[in-house]
PDB file of C-alpha atoms in Angstrom:
ATOM      1  CA  MET V   1      17.519 -28.540   6.771  1.00 79.00           C
ATOM      2  CA  ALA V   2      19.358 -27.042   3.848  1.00 83.00           C
ATOM      3  CA  PHE V   3      20.245 -30.490   2.668  1.00 87.00           C
ATOM      4  CA  CYS V   4      16.650 -31.595   2.680  1.00 89.00           C
ATOM      5  CA  ARG V   5      15.709 -28.465   0.768  1.00 90.00           C
ATOM      6  CA  LEU V   6      18.409 -29.229  -1.873  1.00 91.00           C
ATOM      7  CA  VAL V   7      17.204 -32.878  -2.195  1.00 92.00           C
ATOM      8  CA  LEU V   8      13.617 -31.706  -2.756  1.00 92.00           C
ATOM      9  CA  PHE V   9      14.732 -29.129  -5.302  1.00 93.00           C
ATOM     10  CA  ALA V  10      16.825 -31.722  -7.109  1.00 94.00           C
ATOM     11  CA  SER V  11      13.909 -34.151  -7.226  1.00 94.00           C
ATOM     12  CA  LYS V  12      11.671 -31.369  -8.641  1.00 94.00           C
ATOM     13  CA  LEU V  13      14.343 -30.648 -11.287  1.00 94.00           C
ATOM     14  CA  ASN V  14      14.520 -34.303 -12.197  1.00 95.00           C
ATOM     15  CA  LYS V  15      10.734 -34.497 -12.642  1.00 91.00           C
ATOM     16  CA  VAL V  16      10.704 -31.404 -14.810  1.00 91.00           C
ATOM     17  CA  ALA V  17      13.680 -32.692 -16.931  1.00 93.00           C
ATOM     18  CA  LYS V  18      11.831 -36.041 -17.407  1.00 91.00           C
ATOM     19  CA  LYS V  19       8.685 -34.187 -18.476  1.00 87.00           C
ATOM     20  CA  LEU V  20      10.751 -31.998 -20.867  1.00 90.00           C
ATOM     21  CA  ARG V  21      12.343 -35.103 -22.388  1.00 92.00           C
ATOM     22  CA  THR V  22       9.027 -36.733 -23.009  1.00 88.00           C
ATOM     23  CA  GLU V  23       7.602 -33.563 -24.510  1.00 87.00           C
ATOM     24  CA  LYS V  24      10.692 -33.314 -26.858  1.00 91.00           C
ATOM     25  CA  GLU V  25      10.228 -36.915 -27.930  1.00 89.00           C
ATOM     26  CA  ALA V  26       6.554 -36.297 -28.628  1.00 88.00           C
ATOM     27  CA  ALA V  27       7.467 -33.128 -30.617  1.00 89.00           C
ATOM     28  CA  VAL V  28      10.012 -35.070 -32.620  1.00 92.00           C
ATOM     29  CA  ALA V  29       7.474 -37.804 -33.362  1.00 90.00           C
ATOM     30  CA  ILE V  30       4.980 -35.247 -34.444  1.00 90.00           C
ATOM     31  CA  SER V  31       7.545 -33.633 -36.765  1.00 91.00           C
ATOM     32  CA  ARG V  32       8.175 -37.064 -38.331  1.00 92.00           C
ATOM     33  CA  ARG V  33       4.428 -37.417 -38.824  1.00 90.00           C
ATOM     34  CA  GLU V  34       4.186 -40.273 -36.409  1.00 89.00           C
ATOM     35  CA  LYS V  35       1.734 -40.590 -33.635  1.00 86.00           C
ATOM     36  CA  PRO V  36       3.428 -39.608 -30.343  1.00 84.00           C
ATOM     37  CA  LYS V  37       3.246 -41.845 -27.313  1.00 80.00           C
ATOM     38  CA  TYR V  38       1.676 -39.942 -24.499  1.00 80.00           C
ATOM     39  CA  GLY V  39       1.491 -41.333 -20.954  1.00 81.00           C
ATOM     40  CA  TRP V  40      -1.457 -40.691 -18.768  1.00 86.00           C
ATOM     41  CA  ARG V  41       0.356 -37.976 -16.879  1.00 81.00           C
ATOM     42  CA  LEU V  42       1.326 -36.115 -20.053  1.00 81.00           C
ATOM     43  CA  ARG V  43      -2.273 -36.485 -21.340  1.00 87.00           C
ATOM     44  CA  LEU V  44      -3.580 -35.122 -18.019  1.00 89.00           C
ATOM     45  CA  ALA V  45      -1.075 -32.250 -18.154  1.00 85.00           C
ATOM     46  CA  HIS V  46      -2.195 -31.276 -21.711  1.00 86.00           C
ATOM     47  CA  VAL V  47      -5.813 -31.447 -20.679  1.00 92.00           C
ATOM     48  CA  TRP V  48      -5.123 -29.211 -17.758  1.00 93.00           C
ATOM     49  CA  ILE V  49      -3.190 -26.695 -19.873  1.00 91.00           C
ATOM     50  CA  ASN V  50      -5.963 -26.556 -22.460  1.00 93.00           C
ATOM     51  CA  PHE V  51      -8.588 -26.057 -19.713  1.00 94.00           C
ATOM     52  CA  LYS V  52      -6.610 -23.141 -18.250  1.00 90.00           C
ATOM     53  CA  LYS V  53      -6.197 -21.609 -21.707  1.00 89.00           C
ATOM     54  CA  ARG V  54      -9.974 -21.825 -22.381  1.00 88.00           C
ATOM     55  CA  ILE V  55     -10.879 -20.364 -19.012  1.00 86.00           C
ATOM     56  CA  ARG V  56      -8.314 -17.575 -19.388  1.00 80.00           C
ATOM     57  CA  ASN V  57      -9.447 -16.792 -22.846  1.00 79.00           C
ATOM     58  CA  CYS V  58     -13.086 -16.750 -21.672  1.00 78.00           C
ATOM     59  CA  PHE V  59     -12.288 -14.092 -19.083  1.00 71.00           C
ATOM     60  CA  ILE V  60      -9.917 -12.119 -21.258  1.00 68.00           C
ATOM     61  CA  ASN V  61     -12.313 -11.792 -24.077  1.00 66.00           C
ATOM     62  CA  LEU V  62     -15.091 -10.351 -21.916  1.00 65.00           C
ATOM     63  CA  TYR V  63     -15.495  -6.966 -23.610  1.00 62.00           C
ATOM     64  CA  PHE V  64     -17.490  -5.223 -20.950  1.00 62.00           C
ATOM     65  CA  LEU V  65     -14.637  -5.446 -18.476  1.00 66.00           C
ATOM     66  CA  ARG V  66     -12.001  -3.815 -20.617  1.00 72.00           C
ATOM     67  CA  ASN V  67     -10.783  -0.308 -19.743  1.00 78.00           C
ATOM     68  CA  THR V  68     -13.242   0.087 -16.907  1.00 81.00           C
ATOM     69  CA  ALA V  69     -12.493   1.349 -13.441  1.00 86.00           C
ATOM     70  CA  PHE V  70     -12.891  -2.191 -12.062  1.00 83.00           C
ATOM     71  CA  ASP V  71     -10.355  -3.499 -14.589  1.00 81.00           C
ATOM     72  CA  ARG V  72      -7.840  -0.854 -13.681  1.00 86.00           C
ATOM     73  CA  PHE V  73      -8.400  -1.575  -9.940  1.00 88.00           C
ATOM     74  CA  LEU V  74      -7.783  -5.336 -10.481  1.00 84.00           C
ATOM     75  CA  PHE V  75      -4.573  -4.525 -12.432  1.00 86.00           C
ATOM     76  CA  ARG V  76      -3.341  -2.273  -9.636  1.00 91.00           C
ATOM     77  CA  LEU V  77      -4.312  -4.916  -7.057  1.00 90.00           C
ATOM     78  CA  ARG V  78      -2.046  -7.460  -8.790  1.00 88.00           C
ATOM     79  CA  LYS V  79       0.820  -5.104  -9.460  1.00 91.00           C
ATOM     80  CA  TYR V  80       3.558  -5.398  -6.857  1.00 89.00           C
ATOM     81  CA  GLY V  81       4.349  -2.135  -5.087  1.00 89.00           C
ATOM     82  CA  SER V  82       1.075  -0.329  -5.744  1.00 91.00           C
ATOM     83  CA  PHE V  83      -0.902   1.093  -2.885  1.00 92.00           C
ATOM     84  CA  GLU V  84      -3.871  -1.240  -3.473  1.00 92.00           C
ATOM     85  CA  ASN V  85      -1.619  -4.277  -3.413  1.00 92.00           C
ATOM     86  CA  TYR V  86      -0.015  -3.138  -0.143  1.00 91.00           C
ATOM     87  CA  ILE V  87      -3.432  -2.617   1.452  1.00 92.00           C
ATOM     88  CA  PHE V  88      -4.697  -5.988   0.104  1.00 92.00           C
ATOM     89  CA  LYS V  89      -1.638  -7.858   1.510  1.00 90.00           C
ATOM     90  CA  SER V  90      -1.971  -6.041   4.870  1.00 91.00           C
ATOM     91  CA  ILE V  91      -5.665  -7.085   5.142  1.00 93.00           C
ATOM     92  CA  LEU V  92      -4.850 -10.675   4.187  1.00 91.00           C
ATOM     93  CA  GLY V  93      -1.990 -10.715   6.693  1.00 90.00           C
ATOM     94  CA  PHE V  94      -4.257  -9.402   9.468  1.00 92.00           C
ATOM     95  CA  ILE V  95      -6.923 -11.951   8.739  1.00 93.00           C
ATOM     96  CA  GLY V  96      -4.257 -14.665   8.573  1.00 91.00           C
ATOM     97  CA  GLY V  97      -2.845 -13.600  11.942  1.00 91.00           C
ATOM     98  CA  TYR V  98      -6.344 -13.722  13.432  1.00 92.00           C
ATOM     99  CA  VAL V  99      -7.059 -17.249  12.059  1.00 94.00           C
ATOM    100  CA  LEU V 100      -3.727 -18.523  13.300  1.00 93.00           C
ATOM    101  CA  THR V 101      -4.415 -17.104  16.755  1.00 94.00           C
ATOM    102  CA  TYR V 102      -7.804 -18.790  16.825  1.00 95.00           C
ATOM    103  CA  LEU V 103      -6.317 -22.078  15.675  1.00 95.00           C
ATOM    104  CA  LEU V 104      -3.610 -21.799  18.318  1.00 94.00           C
ATOM    105  CA  PHE V 105      -6.261 -21.160  20.926  1.00 95.00           C
ATOM    106  CA  MET V 106      -8.307 -24.193  19.868  1.00 95.00           C
ATOM    107  CA  PHE V 107      -5.192 -26.271  19.871  1.00 94.00           C
ATOM    108  CA  LEU V 108      -4.255 -25.180  23.377  1.00 94.00           C
ATOM    109  CA  ALA V 109      -7.712 -25.481  24.829  1.00 93.00           C
ATOM    110  CA  VAL V 110      -8.975 -28.628  23.082  1.00 93.00           C
ATOM    111  CA  GLN V 111      -5.957 -30.761  22.316  1.00 93.00           C
ATOM    112  CA  LEU V 112      -3.535 -29.909  25.145  1.00 92.00           C
ATOM    113  CA  ASN V 113      -6.285 -29.322  27.805  1.00 92.00           C
ATOM    114  CA  VAL V 114      -4.688 -26.086  29.001  1.00 92.00           C
ATOM    115  CA  ARG V 115      -6.828 -23.991  31.281  1.00 93.00           C
ATOM    116  CA  LEU V 116      -8.863 -21.471  29.399  1.00 93.00           C
ATOM    117  CA  SER V 117      -7.284 -18.522  31.317  1.00 93.00           C
ATOM    118  CA  VAL V 118      -3.754 -19.664  30.465  1.00 94.00           C
ATOM    119  CA  ALA V 119      -4.650 -20.356  26.871  1.00 94.00           C
ATOM    120  CA  THR V 120      -6.354 -16.940  26.621  1.00 94.00           C
ATOM    121  CA  LEU V 121      -3.237 -15.152  27.959  1.00 95.00           C
ATOM    122  CA  ILE V 122      -0.884 -17.064  25.617  1.00 95.00           C
ATOM    123  CA  CYS V 123      -3.067 -16.322  22.626  1.00 95.00           C
ATOM    124  CA  CYS V 124      -3.420 -12.679  23.581  1.00 94.00           C
ATOM    125  CA  VAL V 125       0.353 -12.193  23.592  1.00 95.00           C
ATOM    126  CA  LEU V 126       1.047 -14.358  20.579  1.00 93.00           C
ATOM    127  CA  GLY V 127      -1.972 -13.118  18.772  1.00 92.00           C
ATOM    128  CA  CYS V 128      -0.830  -9.526  18.912  1.00 92.00           C
ATOM    129  CA  ILE V 129       2.627 -10.463  17.561  1.00 92.00           C
ATOM    130  CA  LEU V 130       1.123 -12.719  14.792  1.00 88.00           C
ATOM    131  CA  THR V 131      -1.561 -10.283  13.753  1.00 89.00           C
ATOM    132  CA  ILE V 132       0.558  -7.257  13.613  1.00 90.00           C
ATOM    133  CA  GLY V 133       3.622  -9.144  12.200  1.00 88.00           C
ATOM    134  CA  LEU V 134       1.615 -10.667   9.424  1.00 86.00           C
ATOM    135  CA  ALA V 135      -0.281  -7.480   8.638  1.00 86.00           C
ATOM    136  CA  PHE V 136       2.895  -5.448   8.033  1.00 85.00           C
ATOM    137  CA  SER V 137       5.245  -8.141   6.771  1.00 80.00           C
ATOM    138  CA  GLN V 138       6.886  -7.603   3.421  1.00 76.00           C
ATOM    139  CA  LYS V 139       7.161 -11.355   2.744  1.00 74.00           C
ATOM    140  CA  ILE V 140       3.420 -11.943   2.305  1.00 67.00           C
TER     141      ILE V 140
END
């Protein structure tokens, strides 16, 4: 498993290095006042980056949201270690455990044709563990 993880990480690094090389070549071409050769992937990446910048600037420049209680709440919600962030993650973990339990029940009842009473007992036991475990996990 660790070997597969390393292979995937190495392939990601190769993709990023290749993208960096093409970006550098384009930057050198621009500095020489030549027209750079962009591939379709690089053009798509630039379009996506520009789109994200426009959306971010649109939301950042909203004047009525600055220094309001809602803005401060959203900041604390995103800040790791704050009380709001902990509560939000706990709620998401609880909902995630509930959804996973429901999916497990559907899988047992529909796909594996397990009796409903057995599927209910299995899901009750595993659901408690999943729901409480995901609600109070530090990894979420």
